[in-house]
């Protein structure tokens, strides 16, 4: 369908549009007109992605000088795949309605090497850092010189992770070994070819200058926005001594600040952003527009309930000091097991701690279980499997 959003003709690739989708596009258009940043909240499952794509593409076609490039960032691979599918659908709808070759825009999908690498041996390397290193070793030297990586991904927890690092004893030992080998190499070059060493040094200095290494990055450890944590023992073996240094970024506004400075409009949108003033405060920016939209429901299908006590009248709480109380753990487990036995469809459960997960054996008697872990790839696979068995969700 075609719809007019404050003077912009928007091609919407569906037959119907919800009121919240219309108001979402209207506020998004006002944010782009104001040439500033915005925070827009709309519940999950209400067509937020297609609304955003439809409005932005229409805006770019109507005012190409105002918006030249549109970058969509998400932390999860399934979300990016969803965006690509919606963009293909929009592209096809433009072709049908205008008799042109799509919407006239070029879309490119980028992801980490862990997701896109076609080399099987590299994909089996393990975590993302190992895959990156393996790809780097297989890439020709002239290609590495020609291409430089430049990735920027919001939002605030990802920003914090991007400027944090972990140094273990093994890492320091490897670094020491590499420096010793470098010193030996430099000594050999000095004896055989001093002029070549000077040339390599000049290229190193020029490379640092091009990378815009500034004094601000040299003072990271003295910055109050960072902290240093020393963990003397192994994470999995508390009795094994293995000191680890954690350089932790405590201010999410530091890594995202260049993004706000570089782009005219940055739109932070999600299904859960309330309170809306929290994100601007954490990320240290001043939005020109903030808005929250509710879902249009034909009937009351949400029943919030609070269970304060278990069957044995023991209070149910998530306080840290009560986490090891077996009576509390037992009551949570019994409540979830009883619900899973009578609820006809699926259940989404959020545990206050991984300590509670051993209760899932009773639940498995009634329901299939898909557990969200701390590994992003495992979580993506779990969500994909959940959607396969629950196509209506």
CSV table of C-alpha atoms in Angstrom, one decimal:
chain,number,residue,atom,x,y,z
A,1,UNK,CA,0.0,0.0,0.0
A,2,UNK,CA,1.0,3.6,-0.5
A,3,UNK,CA,0.7,6.1,2.4
A,4,UNK,CA,1.5,9.8,2.8
A,5,UNK,CA,3.7,10.4,5.9
A,6,UNK,CA,3.8,14.2,6.4
A,7,UNK,CA,4.4,15.0,2.7
A,8,UNK,CA,6.5,11.9,1.9
A,9,UNK,CA,5.0,9.1,-0.3
A,10,UNK,CA,5.9,5.9,1.5
A,11,UNK,CA,5.7,2.5,-0.2
A,12,UNK,CA,4.6,0.0,2.4
A,13,UNK,CA,4.9,-3.7,1.3
A,14,UNK,CA,1.9,-5.0,3.1
A,15,UNK,CA,-1.9,-4.6,2.7
A,16,UNK,CA,-2.5,-3.3,6.2
A,17,UNK,CA,-0.7,-0.9,8.5
A,18,UNK,CA,-1.2,-0.7,12.3
A,19,UNK,CA,-1.7,2.7,14.0
A,20,UNK,CA,1.6,2.4,15.9
A,21,UNK,CA,3.5,1.7,12.6
A,22,UNK,CA,2.0,5.0,11.1
A,23,UNK,CA,2.9,7.0,14.2
A,24,UNK,CA,6.4,5.4,14.3
A,25,UNK,CA,7.1,6.5,10.8
A,26,UNK,CA,5.8,9.9,11.5
A,27,UNK,CA,8.1,10.4,14.5
A,28,UNK,CA,11.0,8.9,12.5
A,29,UNK,CA,10.4,11.4,9.7
A,30,UNK,CA,10.3,14.3,12.2
A,31,UNK,CA,13.6,13.1,13.6
A,32,UNK,CA,15.2,13.1,10.1
A,33,UNK,CA,13.8,16.5,9.4
A,34,UNK,CA,15.4,17.9,12.6
A,35,UNK,CA,18.8,16.5,11.6
A,36,UNK,CA,19.4,15.1,15.0
A,37,UNK,CA,19.4,11.9,17.0
A,38,UNK,CA,16.3,10.1,18.3
A,39,UNK,CA,15.1,7.4,20.6
A,40,UNK,CA,12.0,5.4,19.5
A,41,UNK,CA,10.4,2.6,21.4
A,42,UNK,CA,7.9,0.2,19.9
A,43,UNK,CA,7.0,-3.3,21.2
A,44,UNK,CA,8.6,-6.3,19.5
A,45,UNK,CA,6.5,-8.0,16.8
A,46,UNK,CA,4.7,-4.8,15.7
A,47,UNK,CA,6.5,-4.4,12.4
A,48,UNK,CA,9.2,-2.0,13.6
A,49,UNK,CA,11.8,-3.1,11.0
A,50,UNK,CA,9.6,-2.8,7.9
A,51,UNK,CA,8.3,0.6,9.1
A,52,UNK,CA,11.8,1.9,9.5
A,53,UNK,CA,13.0,0.6,6.2
A,54,UNK,CA,9.9,1.9,4.3
A,55,UNK,CA,10.2,5.4,5.7
A,56,UNK,CA,14.0,5.8,5.3
A,57,UNK,CA,14.0,4.4,1.8
A,58,UNK,CA,11.2,6.8,0.8
A,59,UNK,CA,12.9,9.7,2.5
A,60,UNK,CA,16.2,8.9,0.7
A,61,UNK,CA,14.4,8.9,-2.7
A,62,UNK,CA,12.4,12.0,-2.0
A,63,UNK,CA,15.4,14.0,-0.5
A,64,UNK,CA,18.6,12.4,-1.7
A,65,UNK,CA,20.7,15.3,-0.6
A,66,UNK,CA,19.5,15.1,3.0
A,67,UNK,CA,20.2,11.3,3.6
A,68,UNK,CA,22.9,9.8,1.4
A,69,UNK,CA,23.6,6.6,3.3
A,70,UNK,CA,21.6,4.4,5.7
A,71,UNK,CA,23.4,2.0,8.1
A,72,UNK,CA,21.4,-0.5,10.1
A,73,UNK,CA,23.3,-2.1,13.0
A,74,UNK,CA,22.2,-5.0,15.2
A,75,UNK,CA,24.0,-7.3,17.6
A,76,UNK,CA,22.4,-10.6,16.5
A,77,UNK,CA,22.7,-12.4,13.1
A,78,UNK,CA,19.0,-13.4,13.0
A,79,UNK,CA,18.0,-9.7,13.3
A,80,UNK,CA,20.2,-8.8,10.4
A,81,UNK,CA,18.8,-11.7,8.4
A,82,UNK,CA,15.3,-10.4,9.2
A,83,UNK,CA,16.3,-6.9,7.9
A,84,UNK,CA,17.6,-8.3,4.7
A,85,UNK,CA,14.3,-10.2,4.1
A,86,UNK,CA,12.3,-7.1,4.7
A,87,UNK,CA,14.5,-5.1,2.4
A,88,UNK,CA,14.1,-7.7,-0.3
A,89,UNK,CA,10.4,-7.6,0.1
A,90,UNK,CA,10.4,-3.8,-0.1
A,91,UNK,CA,12.6,-3.9,-3.2
A,92,UNK,CA,10.2,-6.3,-4.9
A,93,UNK,CA,7.2,-4.1,-4.0
A,94,UNK,CA,8.9,-1.0,-5.5
A,95,UNK,CA,9.5,-3.0,-8.7
A,96,UNK,CA,5.8,-4.0,-8.9
A,97,UNK,CA,4.4,-0.5,-8.2
A,98,UNK,CA,6.8,1.6,-10.2
A,99,UNK,CA,7.8,-0.8,-13.0
A,100,UNK,CA,11.4,0.1,-12.2
A,101,UNK,CA,14.3,-2.2,-11.0
A,102,UNK,CA,13.5,-2.0,-7.3
A,103,UNK,CA,13.9,1.0,-5.1
A,104,UNK,CA,17.1,2.1,-6.8
A,105,UNK,CA,19.3,1.6,-3.8
A,106,UNK,CA,22.2,-0.8,-3.2
A,107,UNK,CA,22.2,-2.8,0.0
A,108,UNK,CA,25.2,-4.6,1.4
A,109,UNK,CA,25.2,-7.0,4.3
A,110,UNK,CA,28.3,-7.1,6.6
A,111,UNK,CA,29.0,-9.5,9.5
A,112,UNK,CA,31.9,-11.0,11.3
A,113,UNK,CA,34.3,-13.5,9.7
A,114,UNK,CA,32.8,-16.1,12.2
A,115,UNK,CA,29.5,-15.8,10.3
A,116,UNK,CA,30.6,-15.2,6.7
A,117,UNK,CA,33.9,-17.2,6.3
A,118,UNK,CA,33.5,-19.9,3.7
A,119,UNK,CA,36.6,-21.9,4.8
A,120,UNK,CA,35.5,-24.8,6.8
A,121,UNK,CA,38.7,-25.3,8.8
A,122,UNK,CA,38.6,-21.6,9.8
A,123,UNK,CA,35.0,-21.8,11.0
A,124,UNK,CA,36.0,-24.7,13.3
A,125,UNK,CA,38.6,-22.5,15.0
A,126,UNK,CA,36.3,-21.6,17.8
A,127,UNK,CA,35.6,-18.1,19.0
A,128,UNK,CA,35.6,-14.9,16.9
A,129,UNK,CA,39.2,-13.9,17.8
A,130,UNK,CA,40.5,-17.3,16.6
A,131,UNK,CA,38.6,-17.1,13.4
A,132,UNK,CA,39.8,-13.6,12.7
A,133,UNK,CA,43.4,-14.7,13.2
A,134,UNK,CA,43.0,-17.7,11.0
A,135,UNK,CA,41.5,-15.5,8.2
A,136,UNK,CA,44.3,-13.1,8.6
A,137,UNK,CA,46.9,-15.8,8.1
A,138,UNK,CA,45.2,-17.0,4.9
A,139,UNK,CA,44.9,-13.5,3.4
A,140,UNK,CA,47.6,-12.3,1.0
A,141,UNK,CA,49.9,-9.6,2.4
A,142,UNK,CA,49.0,-7.1,-0.4
A,143,UNK,CA,45.3,-7.5,0.4
A,144,UNK,CA,45.9,-6.8,4.1
A,145,UNK,CA,47.7,-3.6,3.2
A,146,UNK,CA,45.0,-2.5,0.8
A,147,UNK,CA,42.0,-3.0,3.1
A,148,UNK,CA,41.6,-1.6,6.5
A,149,UNK,CA,38.8,-2.6,8.9
A,150,UNK,CA,36.4,0.0,10.1
A,151,UNK,CA,33.5,-1.4,12.1
A,152,UNK,CA,31.2,0.5,14.5
A,153,UNK,CA,28.4,-1.3,16.3
A,154,UNK,CA,26.1,0.2,19.0
A,155,UNK,CA,24.6,0.0,21.6
A,156,UNK,CA,25.8,0.7,25.1
A,157,UNK,CA,26.7,-2.8,26.4
A,158,UNK,CA,28.4,-3.5,23.1
A,159,UNK,CA,30.2,-0.2,23.3
A,160,UNK,CA,31.6,-1.1,26.7
A,161,UNK,CA,32.8,-4.4,25.5
A,162,UNK,CA,34.5,-2.8,22.5
A,163,UNK,CA,36.8,-0.8,24.7
A,164,UNK,CA,37.5,-3.5,27.3
A,165,UNK,CA,40.1,-6.3,27.2
A,166,UNK,CA,41.4,-9.2,29.2
A,167,UNK,CA,45.0,-10.0,29.8
A,168,UNK,CA,45.9,-13.5,31.1
A,169,UNK,CA,49.2,-14.9,32.0
A,170,UNK,CA,49.2,-16.9,28.8
A,171,UNK,CA,48.6,-13.8,26.8
A,172,UNK,CA,51.5,-12.0,28.5
A,173,UNK,CA,53.8,-15.0,27.9
A,174,UNK,CA,52.9,-15.0,24.2
A,175,UNK,CA,53.5,-11.3,24.0
A,176,UNK,CA,56.9,-11.7,25.7
A,177,UNK,CA,57.9,-14.5,23.3
A,178,UNK,CA,56.8,-12.4,20.3
A,179,UNK,CA,58.9,-9.4,21.5
A,180,UNK,CA,61.9,-11.6,22.0
A,181,UNK,CA,61.5,-12.9,18.4
A,182,UNK,CA,61.1,-9.3,17.2
A,183,UNK,CA,64.3,-8.3,19.0
A,184,UNK,CA,66.2,-11.1,17.5
A,185,UNK,CA,64.8,-10.2,14.0
A,186,UNK,CA,65.8,-6.6,14.5
A,187,UNK,CA,69.3,-7.6,15.5
A,188,UNK,CA,69.7,-9.7,12.4
A,189,UNK,CA,68.5,-6.9,10.2
A,190,UNK,CA,70.9,-4.5,11.8
A,191,UNK,CA,73.7,-6.7,10.9
A,192,UNK,CA,72.6,-7.5,7.4
A,193,UNK,CA,70.5,-4.6,6.1
A,194,UNK,CA,70.3,-1.4,8.2
A,195,UNK,CA,68.7,0.6,5.4
A,196,UNK,CA,65.8,-1.8,5.2
A,197,UNK,CA,65.2,-1.5,8.9
A,198,UNK,CA,65.0,2.3,8.6
A,199,UNK,CA,62.4,2.0,5.8
A,200,UNK,CA,60.3,-0.4,7.9
A,201,UNK,CA,60.4,2.0,10.8
A,202,UNK,CA,59.3,4.9,8.7
A,203,UNK,CA,56.4,2.8,7.4
A,204,UNK,CA,55.4,1.9,11.0
A,205,UNK,CA,55.4,5.6,12.0
A,206,UNK,CA,53.4,6.6,9.0
A,207,UNK,CA,50.9,3.8,9.7
A,208,UNK,CA,50.4,5.0,13.3
A,209,UNK,CA,49.9,8.6,12.0
A,210,UNK,CA,47.2,7.4,9.5
A,211,UNK,CA,45.5,5.4,12.2
A,212,UNK,CA,45.1,8.7,14.1
A,213,UNK,CA,46.6,7.4,17.3
A,214,UNK,CA,46.1,10.3,19.7
A,215,UNK,CA,47.1,11.1,23.2
A,216,UNK,CA,43.6,10.4,24.4
A,217,UNK,CA,44.0,6.7,23.7
A,218,UNK,CA,47.4,6.7,25.5
A,219,UNK,CA,45.7,7.8,28.7
A,220,UNK,CA,43.0,5.1,28.8
A,221,UNK,CA,44.3,3.6,32.1
A,222,UNK,CA,44.3,7.0,33.8
A,223,UNK,CA,40.8,7.7,32.6
A,224,UNK,CA,38.1,7.7,35.3
A,225,UNK,CA,35.8,6.0,32.7
A,226,UNK,CA,37.9,2.8,32.9
A,227,UNK,CA,38.8,0.5,35.8
A,228,UNK,CA,41.3,-2.2,36.3
A,229,UNK,CA,40.2,-5.5,37.8
A,230,UNK,CA,42.7,-8.2,38.9
A,231,UNK,CA,41.4,-11.8,39.2
A,232,UNK,CA,44.0,-14.0,40.8
A,233,UNK,CA,42.3,-17.4,40.2
A,234,UNK,CA,40.9,-19.3,37.2
A,235,UNK,CA,37.2,-18.6,36.5
A,236,UNK,CA,36.4,-22.3,36.2
A,237,UNK,CA,38.9,-23.5,38.9
A,238,UNK,CA,38.8,-21.2,41.9
A,239,UNK,CA,41.8,-23.0,43.5
A,240,UNK,CA,44.1,-22.7,40.5
A,241,UNK,CA,46.2,-19.5,40.6
A,242,UNK,CA,46.2,-17.8,37.2
A,243,UNK,CA,46.2,-14.0,37.5
A,244,UNK,CA,44.1,-12.2,34.9
A,245,UNK,CA,44.0,-8.4,34.3
A,246,UNK,CA,40.6,-7.0,33.2
A,247,UNK,CA,40.8,-3.5,31.6
A,248,UNK,CA,37.1,-2.6,31.8
A,249,UNK,CA,35.4,0.4,30.1
A,250,UNK,CA,32.8,1.8,32.5
A,251,UNK,CA,31.5,4.6,30.3
A,252,UNK,CA,29.5,3.5,27.2
A,253,UNK,CA,29.6,7.1,25.8
A,254,UNK,CA,33.3,6.9,24.9
A,255,UNK,CA,33.2,4.4,22.0
A,256,UNK,CA,29.9,5.7,20.6
A,257,UNK,CA,30.8,9.4,20.7
A,258,UNK,CA,32.5,9.3,17.2
A,259,UNK,CA,29.3,7.8,15.8
A,260,UNK,CA,27.2,10.7,17.0
A,261,UNK,CA,29.8,13.1,15.7
A,262,UNK,CA,30.1,11.5,12.3
A,263,UNK,CA,26.5,10.9,11.4
A,264,UNK,CA,23.7,13.5,11.1
A,265,UNK,CA,21.0,11.2,12.6
A,266,UNK,CA,21.4,8.2,14.8
A,267,UNK,CA,18.2,6.4,15.7
A,268,UNK,CA,18.2,4.1,18.7
A,269,UNK,CA,15.1,1.9,18.4
A,270,UNK,CA,14.0,-1.2,20.2
A,271,UNK,CA,11.1,-2.9,21.9
A,272,UNK,CA,12.4,-2.1,25.4
A,273,UNK,CA,14.0,1.3,25.9
A,274,UNK,CA,11.9,2.6,28.8
A,275,UNK,CA,12.6,4.9,30.6
A,276,UNK,CA,13.4,6.8,27.4
A,277,UNK,CA,15.7,9.3,29.2
A,278,UNK,CA,18.0,6.5,30.3
A,279,UNK,CA,19.8,5.9,27.0
A,280,UNK,CA,20.6,9.6,26.3
A,281,UNK,CA,22.0,9.8,29.8
A,282,UNK,CA,24.2,6.7,29.5
A,283,UNK,CA,25.4,7.5,26.0
A,284,UNK,CA,25.8,11.2,26.7
A,285,UNK,CA,23.8,12.7,23.8
A,286,UNK,CA,20.9,15.0,23.4
A,287,UNK,CA,18.0,13.6,21.2
A,288,UNK,CA,15.8,15.9,19.2
A,289,UNK,CA,13.0,13.4,19.5
A,290,UNK,CA,11.9,10.6,21.9
A,291,UNK,CA,8.7,8.6,21.5
A,292,UNK,CA,7.2,5.4,22.8
A,293,UNK,CA,4.4,3.5,21.1
A,294,UNK,CA,2.0,0.9,22.5
A,295,UNK,CA,0.7,-2.2,20.7
A,296,UNK,CA,-2.8,-2.2,19.3
A,297,UNK,CA,-4.7,-5.1,20.8
A,298,UNK,CA,-8.2,-6.2,19.9
A,299,UNK,CA,-8.6,-7.9,23.2
A,300,UNK,CA,-7.0,-8.2,26.6
A,301,UNK,CA,-4.4,-10.9,26.1
A,302,UNK,CA,-1.9,-10.0,28.9
A,303,UNK,CA,-2.5,-10.9,32.5
A,304,UNK,CA,0.2,-9.7,34.8
A,305,UNK,CA,0.5,-11.6,38.1
A,306,UNK,CA,2.8,-11.5,41.1
A,307,UNK,CA,3.5,-14.7,43.1
A,308,UNK,CA,4.9,-13.7,46.4
A,309,UNK,CA,4.9,-17.1,48.2
A,310,UNK,CA,5.3,-20.7,47.3
A,311,UNK,CA,3.0,-23.6,48.3
A,312,UNK,CA,4.8,-23.9,51.6
A,313,UNK,CA,4.3,-20.2,52.3
A,314,UNK,CA,8.0,-19.4,52.0
A,315,UNK,CA,8.5,-15.9,50.4
A,316,UNK,CA,9.8,-16.1,46.8
A,317,UNK,CA,12.5,-13.5,46.2
A,318,UNK,CA,15.4,-12.9,43.9
A,319,UNK,CA,17.6,-11.2,46.5
A,320,UNK,CA,21.2,-12.1,46.2
A,321,UNK,CA,21.4,-13.3,49.8
A,322,UNK,CA,18.6,-15.8,49.2
A,323,UNK,CA,20.0,-17.2,46.0
A,324,UNK,CA,21.4,-20.3,47.8
A,325,UNK,CA,18.2,-20.9,49.8
A,326,UNK,CA,17.0,-24.2,48.6
A,327,UNK,CA,13.4,-23.5,49.8
A,328,UNK,CA,13.3,-20.5,47.4
A,329,UNK,CA,14.9,-22.4,44.6
A,330,UNK,CA,12.5,-25.3,45.1
A,331,UNK,CA,9.4,-23.0,45.1
A,332,UNK,CA,10.6,-21.4,41.8
A,333,UNK,CA,11.1,-24.8,40.3
A,334,UNK,CA,7.7,-26.1,41.5
A,335,UNK,CA,5.9,-23.0,40.2
A,336,UNK,CA,7.5,-23.3,36.7
A,337,UNK,CA,6.9,-27.1,36.5
A,338,UNK,CA,3.3,-26.7,37.5
A,339,UNK,CA,2.8,-23.9,34.9
A,340,UNK,CA,4.4,-26.0,32.2
A,341,UNK,CA,2.0,-28.8,32.9
A,342,UNK,CA,-1.2,-26.7,32.4
A,343,UNK,CA,-0.2,-24.0,29.9
A,344,UNK,CA,-1.2,-25.2,26.4
A,345,UNK,CA,1.5,-23.3,24.4
A,346,UNK,CA,5.1,-22.2,25.0
A,347,UNK,CA,6.6,-20.5,28.0
A,348,UNK,CA,9.4,-17.9,28.1
A,349,UNK,CA,11.2,-17.9,31.5
A,350,UNK,CA,13.8,-15.5,32.7
A,351,UNK,CA,16.0,-16.9,35.4
A,352,UNK,CA,17.5,-14.6,38.0
A,353,UNK,CA,20.7,-16.7,38.0
A,354,UNK,CA,22.2,-19.6,36.1
A,355,UNK,CA,22.1,-21.4,39.5
A,356,UNK,CA,18.4,-22.1,38.8
A,357,UNK,CA,18.9,-23.9,35.5
A,358,UNK,CA,19.3,-27.3,37.1
A,359,UNK,CA,15.5,-27.3,37.7
A,360,UNK,CA,14.9,-27.7,34.0
A,361,UNK,CA,14.8,-31.5,34.2
A,362,UNK,CA,11.2,-31.5,35.5
A,363,UNK,CA,10.2,-29.0,32.8
A,364,UNK,CA,11.6,-31.2,30.1
A,365,UNK,CA,8.9,-33.7,30.8
A,366,UNK,CA,6.3,-31.3,29.4
A,367,UNK,CA,8.1,-28.9,27.1
A,368,UNK,CA,11.0,-28.6,24.7
A,369,UNK,CA,13.6,-26.3,26.2
A,370,UNK,CA,15.7,-23.7,24.4
A,371,UNK,CA,18.2,-22.1,26.7
A,372,UNK,CA,19.8,-18.6,26.2
A,373,UNK,CA,23.5,-18.9,27.0
A,374,UNK,CA,26.3,-16.3,27.2
A,375,UNK,CA,27.5,-17.4,23.7
A,376,UNK,CA,25.9,-15.4,21.0
A,377,UNK,CA,26.1,-18.2,18.4
A,378,UNK,CA,24.5,-20.7,20.7
A,379,UNK,CA,21.7,-18.3,21.5
A,380,UNK,CA,21.1,-17.6,17.8
A,381,UNK,CA,20.8,-21.3,17.1
A,382,UNK,CA,18.4,-21.8,20.0
A,383,UNK,CA,16.2,-19.0,18.8
A,384,UNK,CA,16.2,-20.4,15.3
A,385,UNK,CA,15.2,-23.8,16.6
A,386,UNK,CA,12.5,-22.3,18.7
A,387,UNK,CA,11.0,-20.5,15.7
A,388,UNK,CA,11.0,-23.8,13.7
A,389,UNK,CA,8.9,-25.5,16.3
A,390,UNK,CA,6.8,-22.4,17.1
A,391,UNK,CA,6.0,-20.9,13.7
A,392,UNK,CA,3.3,-18.7,15.0
A,393,UNK,CA,5.6,-16.9,17.5
